PDB file of C-alpha atoms and ligand atoms in Angstrom:
ATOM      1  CA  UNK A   1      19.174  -1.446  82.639  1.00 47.00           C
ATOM      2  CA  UNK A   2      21.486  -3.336  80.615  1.00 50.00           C
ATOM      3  CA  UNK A   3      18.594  -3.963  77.551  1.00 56.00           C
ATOM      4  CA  UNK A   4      18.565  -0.119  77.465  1.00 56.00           C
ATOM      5  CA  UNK A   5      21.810   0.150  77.661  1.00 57.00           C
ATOM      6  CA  UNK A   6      22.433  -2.105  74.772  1.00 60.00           C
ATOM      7  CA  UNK A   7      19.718  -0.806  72.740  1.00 61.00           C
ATOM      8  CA  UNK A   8      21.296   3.026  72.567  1.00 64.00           C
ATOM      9  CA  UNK A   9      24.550   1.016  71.655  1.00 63.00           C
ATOM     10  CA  UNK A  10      22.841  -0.530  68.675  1.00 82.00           C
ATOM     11  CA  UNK A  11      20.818   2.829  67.847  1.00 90.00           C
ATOM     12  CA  UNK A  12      24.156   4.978  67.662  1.00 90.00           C
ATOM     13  CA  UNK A  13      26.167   2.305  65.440  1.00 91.00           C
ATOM     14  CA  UNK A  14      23.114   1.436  62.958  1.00 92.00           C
ATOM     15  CA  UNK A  15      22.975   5.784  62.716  1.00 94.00           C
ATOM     16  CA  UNK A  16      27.423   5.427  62.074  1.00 93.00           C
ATOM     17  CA  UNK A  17      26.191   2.662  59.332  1.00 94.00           C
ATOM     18  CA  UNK A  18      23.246   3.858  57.796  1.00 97.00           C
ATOM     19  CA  UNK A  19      23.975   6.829  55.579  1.00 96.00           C
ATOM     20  CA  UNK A  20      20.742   9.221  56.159  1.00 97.00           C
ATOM     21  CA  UNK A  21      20.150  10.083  52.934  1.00 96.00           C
ATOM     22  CA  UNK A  22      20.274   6.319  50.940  1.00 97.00           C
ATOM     23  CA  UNK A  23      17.739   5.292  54.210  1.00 98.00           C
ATOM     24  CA  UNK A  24      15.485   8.115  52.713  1.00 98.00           C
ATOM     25  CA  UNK A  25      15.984   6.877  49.421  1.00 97.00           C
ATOM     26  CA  UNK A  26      15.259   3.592  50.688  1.00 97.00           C
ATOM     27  CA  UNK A  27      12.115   4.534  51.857  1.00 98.00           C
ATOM     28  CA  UNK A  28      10.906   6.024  48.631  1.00 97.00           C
ATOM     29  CA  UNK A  29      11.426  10.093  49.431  1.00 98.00           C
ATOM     30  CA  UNK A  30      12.821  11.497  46.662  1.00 96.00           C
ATOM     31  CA  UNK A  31      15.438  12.775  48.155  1.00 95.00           C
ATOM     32  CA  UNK A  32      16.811  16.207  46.243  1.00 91.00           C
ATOM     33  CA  UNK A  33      20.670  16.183  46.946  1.00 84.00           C
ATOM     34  CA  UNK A  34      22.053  19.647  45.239  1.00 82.00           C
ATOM     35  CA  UNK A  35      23.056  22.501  46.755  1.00 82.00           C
ATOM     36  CA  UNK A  36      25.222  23.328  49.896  1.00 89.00           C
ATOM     37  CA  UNK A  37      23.104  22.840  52.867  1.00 93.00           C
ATOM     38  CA  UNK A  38      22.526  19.911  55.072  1.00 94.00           C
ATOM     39  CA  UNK A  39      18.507  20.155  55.101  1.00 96.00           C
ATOM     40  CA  UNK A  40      17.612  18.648  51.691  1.00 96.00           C
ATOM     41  CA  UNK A  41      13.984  18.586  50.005  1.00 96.00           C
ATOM     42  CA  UNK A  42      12.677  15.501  51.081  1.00 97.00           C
ATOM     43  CA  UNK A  43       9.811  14.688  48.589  1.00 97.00           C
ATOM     44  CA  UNK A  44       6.520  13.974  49.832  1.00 98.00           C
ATOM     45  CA  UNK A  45       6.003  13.661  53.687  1.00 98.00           C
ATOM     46  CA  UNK A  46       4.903  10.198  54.285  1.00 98.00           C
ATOM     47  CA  UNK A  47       2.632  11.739  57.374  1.00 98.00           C
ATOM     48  CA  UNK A  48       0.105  13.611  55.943  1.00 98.00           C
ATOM     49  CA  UNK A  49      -1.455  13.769  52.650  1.00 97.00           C
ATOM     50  CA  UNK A  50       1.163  15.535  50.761  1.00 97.00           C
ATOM     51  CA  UNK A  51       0.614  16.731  47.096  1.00 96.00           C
ATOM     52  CA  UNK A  52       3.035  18.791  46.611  1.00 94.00           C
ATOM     53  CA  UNK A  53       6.926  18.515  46.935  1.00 94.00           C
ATOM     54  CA  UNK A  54       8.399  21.671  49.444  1.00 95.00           C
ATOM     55  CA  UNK A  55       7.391  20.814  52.750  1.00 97.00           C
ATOM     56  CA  UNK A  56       9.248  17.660  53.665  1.00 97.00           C
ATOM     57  CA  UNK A  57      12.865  18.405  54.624  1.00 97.00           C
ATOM     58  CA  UNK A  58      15.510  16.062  55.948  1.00 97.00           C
ATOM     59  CA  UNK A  59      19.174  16.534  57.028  1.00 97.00           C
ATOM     60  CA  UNK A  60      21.669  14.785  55.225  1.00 94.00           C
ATOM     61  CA  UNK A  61      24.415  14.522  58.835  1.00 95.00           C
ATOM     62  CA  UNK A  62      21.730  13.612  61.502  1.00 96.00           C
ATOM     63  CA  UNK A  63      18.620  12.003  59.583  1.00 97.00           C
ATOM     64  CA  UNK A  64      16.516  14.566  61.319  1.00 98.00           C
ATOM     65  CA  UNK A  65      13.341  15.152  59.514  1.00 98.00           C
ATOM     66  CA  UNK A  66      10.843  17.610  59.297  1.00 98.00           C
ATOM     67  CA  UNK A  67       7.863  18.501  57.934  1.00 98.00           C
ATOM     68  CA  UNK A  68       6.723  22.822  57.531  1.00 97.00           C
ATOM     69  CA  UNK A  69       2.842  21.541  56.745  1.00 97.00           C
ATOM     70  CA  UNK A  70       1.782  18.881  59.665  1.00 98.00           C
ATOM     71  CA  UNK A  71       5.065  19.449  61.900  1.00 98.00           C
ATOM     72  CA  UNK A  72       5.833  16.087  62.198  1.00 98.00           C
ATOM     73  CA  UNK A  73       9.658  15.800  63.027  1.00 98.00           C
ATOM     74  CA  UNK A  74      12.062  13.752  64.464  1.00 98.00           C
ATOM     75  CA  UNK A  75      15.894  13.754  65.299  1.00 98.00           C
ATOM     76  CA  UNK A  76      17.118  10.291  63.336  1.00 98.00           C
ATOM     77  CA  UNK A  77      15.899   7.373  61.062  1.00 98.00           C
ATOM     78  CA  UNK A  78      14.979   5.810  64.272  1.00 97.00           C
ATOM     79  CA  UNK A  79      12.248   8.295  64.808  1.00 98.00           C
ATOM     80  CA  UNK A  80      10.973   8.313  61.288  1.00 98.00           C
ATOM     81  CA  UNK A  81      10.810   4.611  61.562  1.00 98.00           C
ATOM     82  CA  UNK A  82       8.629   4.369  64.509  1.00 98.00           C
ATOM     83  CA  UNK A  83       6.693   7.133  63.136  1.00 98.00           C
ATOM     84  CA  UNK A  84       5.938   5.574  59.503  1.00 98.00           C
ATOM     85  CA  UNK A  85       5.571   2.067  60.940  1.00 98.00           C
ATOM     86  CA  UNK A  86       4.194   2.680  64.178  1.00 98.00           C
ATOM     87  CA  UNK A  87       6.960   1.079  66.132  1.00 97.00           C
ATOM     88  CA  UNK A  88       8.445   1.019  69.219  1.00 96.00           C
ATOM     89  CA  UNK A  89      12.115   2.122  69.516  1.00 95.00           C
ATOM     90  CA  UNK A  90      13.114  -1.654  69.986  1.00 93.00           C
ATOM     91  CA  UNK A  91      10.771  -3.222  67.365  1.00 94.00           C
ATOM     92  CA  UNK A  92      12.272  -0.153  64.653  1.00 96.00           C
ATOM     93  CA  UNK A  93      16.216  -0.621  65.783  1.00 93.00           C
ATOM     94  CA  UNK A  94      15.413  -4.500  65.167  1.00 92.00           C
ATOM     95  CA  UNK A  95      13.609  -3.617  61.595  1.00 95.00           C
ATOM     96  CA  UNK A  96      16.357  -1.238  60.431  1.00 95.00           C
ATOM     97  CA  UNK A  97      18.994  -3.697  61.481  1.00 92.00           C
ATOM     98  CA  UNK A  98      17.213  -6.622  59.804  1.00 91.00           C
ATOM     99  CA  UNK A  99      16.676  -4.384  56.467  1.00 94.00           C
ATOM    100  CA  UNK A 100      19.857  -3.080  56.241  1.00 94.00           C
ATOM    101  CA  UNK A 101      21.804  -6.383  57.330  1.00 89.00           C
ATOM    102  CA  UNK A 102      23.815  -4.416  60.493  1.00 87.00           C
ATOM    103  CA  UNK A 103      24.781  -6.835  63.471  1.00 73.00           C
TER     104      UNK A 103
HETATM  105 ZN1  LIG B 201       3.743  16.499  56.641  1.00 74.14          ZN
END
């Protein structure tokens, strides 16, 4: 109980100290940052094969992602991590906090 417990402590501060959109960036979506609201063009979804920029949305607040061609979706970078890289939840809080240097 106390691992879990830890882990969603970790999850919720690397979310406070990863800004969505520069982990997007990060990951190579070309992340389209004009207009007003929170769901920004994504670039191409990493989770199918994607030609064409307009499917691929992400939200700038939560790091939710989503995808109008092969629905994949998720609520945070945590979930697009274990997606991409075929993680666990442990193994992609540990990569995420390794990359982007959070202890
Ligand atoms: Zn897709």
């Amino acid at each position: 109980m106390r691992t879990i417990y830890h882990m969603q402590l970790d999850a919720s501060y690397l979310k406070e100290m990863i800004a969505p959109i520069d982990f997007y960036i990060a990951e190579g979506q070309e992340v389209k940052t004009k207009g007003g609201s929170p769901w920004k063009l994504g670039g191409l979804c990493p989770f199918h094969d994607d030609h064409h920029v307009g499917s691929f949305y992400i939200h700038d607040i939560s790091g939710s992602y989503s995808c109008f061609s092969c629905g994949a979706t998720g609520g945070d970078i945590i979930d697009f991590t274990q997606m991409k890289y075929g993680l666990s939840f442990g193994e992609a809080i540990r990569k995420l906090a390794r990359q982007w240097r959070v202890s």
